[in-house]
Amino acid sequence: ELKVEQNPLFLSMQEGKNYTIYCNYSTTSDRLYWYRQDPGKSLESLFVLLSNGAVKQEGRLMASLDTKARLSTLHITAAVHDLSATYFCAVDISVDGNKLVFGAGTILRVKS
Amino acid sequence: GAVVSQHPSRVICKSGTSVKIECRSLDFQATTMFWYRQFPKQSLMLMATSNEGSKATYEQGVEKDKFLINHASLTLSTLTVTSAHPEDSSFYICSARSSGRIGTQYFGPGTRLLVL
C-alpha cells in the first residue's frame, strides 16, 4: 500500500527562523508536487518536481526531490507570518499524471 | 494560468436530497477531471477520475451509485451526491488536466457541503 508521510504534521515557528518539512513516500515515482492551502480555500500549486535531484525555489520556499531516497523536502527560510498555511505534498503514482496521493499535510503557524 | 471554477461554493441541504456540484475548466480543454473529498483537518482523498465521454473510474470504497459523475464535455464535469446524509458533509474539490500537460492538475476553489 502506498504511503505518503509528511512530518512534522504541525509546526509552530518564530518569524525569521528556518525549518524543513519532509515528505517520504513508499513507491517509485519521479513526480512530486507541493501545494499550499489556506483555511477554507482550495489548493495553490507551489512546486512541481519532475526528476531526481530537482530543486526549485520561490521566495522563501525551496523544494527538492530525491527519487532514490523517495524523499522530498520543503525548506522555509526566514519565515514570515504570511507563510502560515497547511502544506501538502502529493506523489503522482501513475504514468500519465492521473493519480495523486496526498500526504496528511503540515500545518504551519508562524508567530510574529 | 489555467483556471478551474466550481459551483456552488457552498451548499446546505436536507438529509435525503440530492446535490449537484459543477466543475468547469474556463480557459482550457480538460480531457480528465478529478473529484476529491477533504474532511476537516484531513488530507485530500481522490474519489474518482473522469474522462470526457466515458464512465468515471471510482476509487476503492467510493460508492458510484451515491456519487454520480458526469463528464459530458471537455470543460464541464458534475458530481451529484444522491440521497445525501450528514456524513457526506465535506469539502469537495475538483481538478482538471489537459491532454498536453502530463501531471499538471489545476484545482478548483472547492465546494463546502453541509447536510442537515
mmCIF file of C-alpha atoms in Angstrom, chain A:
data_model
loop_
_atom_site.group_PDB
_atom_site.id
_atom_site.type_symbol
_atom_site.label_atom_id
_atom_site.label_comp_id
_atom_site.label_asym_id
_atom_site.label_seq_id
_atom_site.Cartn_x
_atom_site.Cartn_y
_atom_site.Cartn_z
ATOM 1 C CA GLU A 1 0.000 0.000 0.000
ATOM 2 C CA LEU A 2 1.321 3.390 -0.970
ATOM 3 C CA LYS A 3 2.129 5.690 1.911
ATOM 4 C CA VAL A 4 2.951 9.364 1.697
ATOM 5 C CA GLU A 5 4.143 10.599 5.035
ATOM 6 C CA GLN A 6 4.766 14.175 5.962
ATOM 7 C CA ASN A 7 6.465 15.400 9.044
ATOM 8 C CA PRO A 8 6.023 17.290 11.100
ATOM 9 C CA LEU A 9 2.229 17.456 10.990
ATOM 10 C CA PHE A 10 2.229 20.664 12.938
ATOM 11 C CA LEU A 11 4.927 23.279 13.033
ATOM 12 C CA SER A 12 4.945 26.421 15.079
ATOM 13 C CA MET A 13 7.857 28.686 14.410
ATOM 14 C CA GLN A 14 9.011 32.212 15.052
ATOM 15 C CA GLU A 15 9.378 34.732 12.290
ATOM 16 C CA GLY A 16 12.865 34.796 10.883
ATOM 17 C CA LYS A 17 13.630 31.157 11.596
ATOM 18 C CA ASN A 18 14.367 28.364 9.140
ATOM 19 C CA TYR A 19 12.768 24.966 9.018
ATOM 20 C CA THR A 20 12.234 21.970 6.756
ATOM 21 C CA ILE A 21 9.138 19.882 6.074
ATOM 22 C CA TYR A 22 9.763 16.327 4.944
ATOM 23 C CA CYS A 23 7.738 14.147 2.598
ATOM 24 C CA ASN A 24 8.543 10.456 2.384
ATOM 25 C CA TYR A 25 6.793 8.076 0.054
ATOM 26 C CA SER A 26 6.832 4.336 -0.328
ATOM 27 C CA THR A 27 6.603 3.707 -4.070
ATOM 28 C CA THR A 28 8.564 4.562 -7.159
ATOM 29 C CA SER A 29 7.715 7.951 -8.573
ATOM 30 C CA ASP A 30 9.590 10.782 -10.174
ATOM 31 C CA ARG A 31 6.805 13.362 -9.993
ATOM 32 C CA LEU A 32 6.026 15.145 -6.785
ATOM 33 C CA TYR A 33 4.050 18.269 -6.059
ATOM 34 C CA TRP A 34 3.817 20.728 -3.212
ATOM 35 C CA TYR A 35 0.639 22.665 -2.524
ATOM 36 C CA ARG A 36 -0.434 25.330 -0.096
ATOM 37 C CA GLN A 37 -3.917 25.508 1.372
ATOM 38 C CA ASP A 38 -5.296 28.414 3.366
ATOM 39 C CA PRO A 39 -8.233 27.789 5.711
ATOM 40 C CA GLY A 40 -11.452 27.208 3.802
ATOM 41 C CA LYS A 41 -9.712 27.514 0.468
ATOM 42 C CA SER A 42 -8.609 25.155 -2.254
ATOM 43 C CA LEU A 43 -5.077 24.229 -3.185
ATOM 44 C CA GLU A 44 -2.487 26.546 -4.609
ATOM 45 C CA SER A 45 0.300 24.908 -6.566
ATOM 46 C CA LEU A 46 3.740 25.753 -5.224
ATOM 47 C CA PHE A 47 6.200 23.429 -6.899
ATOM 48 C CA VAL A 48 6.262 20.678 -9.492
ATOM 49 C CA LEU A 49 9.276 18.387 -9.183
ATOM 50 C CA LEU A 50 9.686 16.097 -12.162
ATOM 51 C CA SER A 51 13.051 14.429 -11.826
ATOM 52 C CA ASN A 52 15.610 13.168 -9.374
ATOM 53 C CA GLY A 53 17.669 15.990 -7.979
ATOM 54 C CA ALA A 54 15.150 18.650 -8.953
ATOM 55 C CA VAL A 55 15.372 21.786 -6.866
ATOM 56 C CA LYS A 56 13.033 24.725 -7.179
ATOM 57 C CA GLN A 57 12.851 27.971 -5.260
ATOM 58 C CA GLU A 58 10.221 30.632 -4.963
ATOM 59 C CA GLY A 59 10.738 33.395 -2.468
ATOM 60 C CA ARG A 60 11.349 31.948 0.974
ATOM 61 C CA LEU A 61 10.416 28.410 -0.065
ATOM 62 C CA MET A 62 12.656 25.846 -1.690
ATOM 63 C CA ALA A 63 11.686 22.310 -2.642
ATOM 64 C CA SER A 64 13.842 19.377 -3.608
ATOM 65 C CA LEU A 65 13.322 15.806 -4.716
ATOM 66 C CA ASP A 66 15.456 12.708 -4.200
ATOM 67 C CA THR A 67 13.729 9.874 -6.006
ATOM 68 C CA LYS A 68 16.260 7.290 -4.872
ATOM 69 C CA ALA A 69 15.589 8.077 -1.234
ATOM 70 C CA ARG A 70 11.885 8.664 -2.025
ATOM 71 C CA LEU A 71 12.116 11.929 -0.183
ATOM 72 C CA SER A 72 11.159 15.490 -0.880
ATOM 73 C CA THR A 73 11.811 18.488 1.309
ATOM 74 C CA LEU A 74 10.226 21.902 1.553
ATOM 75 C CA HIS A 75 12.602 24.334 3.181
ATOM 76 C CA ILE A 76 11.448 27.574 4.680
ATOM 77 C CA THR A 77 13.946 30.369 5.007
ATOM 78 C CA ALA A 78 13.427 33.312 7.374
ATOM 79 C CA ALA A 79 9.749 32.588 7.888
ATOM 80 C CA VAL A 80 7.187 35.359 7.834
ATOM 81 C CA HIS A 81 3.627 35.336 9.154
ATOM 82 C CA ASP A 82 2.141 35.204 5.641
ATOM 83 C CA LEU A 83 3.548 31.722 5.199
ATOM 84 C CA SER A 84 1.114 30.377 7.787
ATOM 85 C CA ALA A 85 -0.977 27.747 5.991
ATOM 86 C CA THR A 86 -1.242 23.996 5.504
ATOM 87 C CA TYR A 87 1.280 22.483 3.124
ATOM 88 C CA PHE A 88 0.671 19.230 1.276
ATOM 89 C CA CYS A 89 2.962 17.087 -0.770
ATOM 90 C CA ALA A 90 1.424 14.808 -3.380
ATOM 91 C CA VAL A 91 3.026 11.941 -5.233
ATOM 92 C CA ASP A 92 1.976 11.011 -8.735
ATOM 93 C CA ILE A 93 1.819 7.238 -8.874
ATOM 94 C CA SER A 94 0.519 6.997 -12.425
ATOM 95 C CA VAL A 95 2.345 7.172 -15.725
ATOM 96 C CA ASP A 96 0.099 9.870 -17.159
ATOM 97 C CA GLY A 97 -0.490 12.234 -14.250
ATOM 98 C CA ASN A 98 -3.813 10.733 -13.383
ATOM 99 C CA LYS A 99 -3.378 9.782 -9.786
ATOM 100 C CA LEU A 100 -2.077 11.938 -6.992
ATOM 101 C CA VAL A 101 -1.746 10.588 -3.487
ATOM 102 C CA PHE A 102 -1.540 13.305 -0.882
ATOM 103 C CA GLY A 103 0.314 13.439 2.371
ATOM 104 C CA ALA A 104 -1.544 14.319 5.551
ATOM 105 C CA GLY A 105 -0.429 17.919 5.406
ATOM 106 C CA THR A 106 1.724 20.086 7.637
ATOM 107 C CA ILE A 107 0.038 22.922 9.484
ATOM 108 C CA LEU A 108 2.497 25.785 9.679
ATOM 109 C CA ARG A 109 1.987 28.648 12.112
ATOM 110 C CA VAL A 110 4.498 31.464 12.019
ATOM 111 C CA LYS A 111 4.404 33.624 15.102
ATOM 112 C CA SER A 112 5.245 37.287 14.969
#
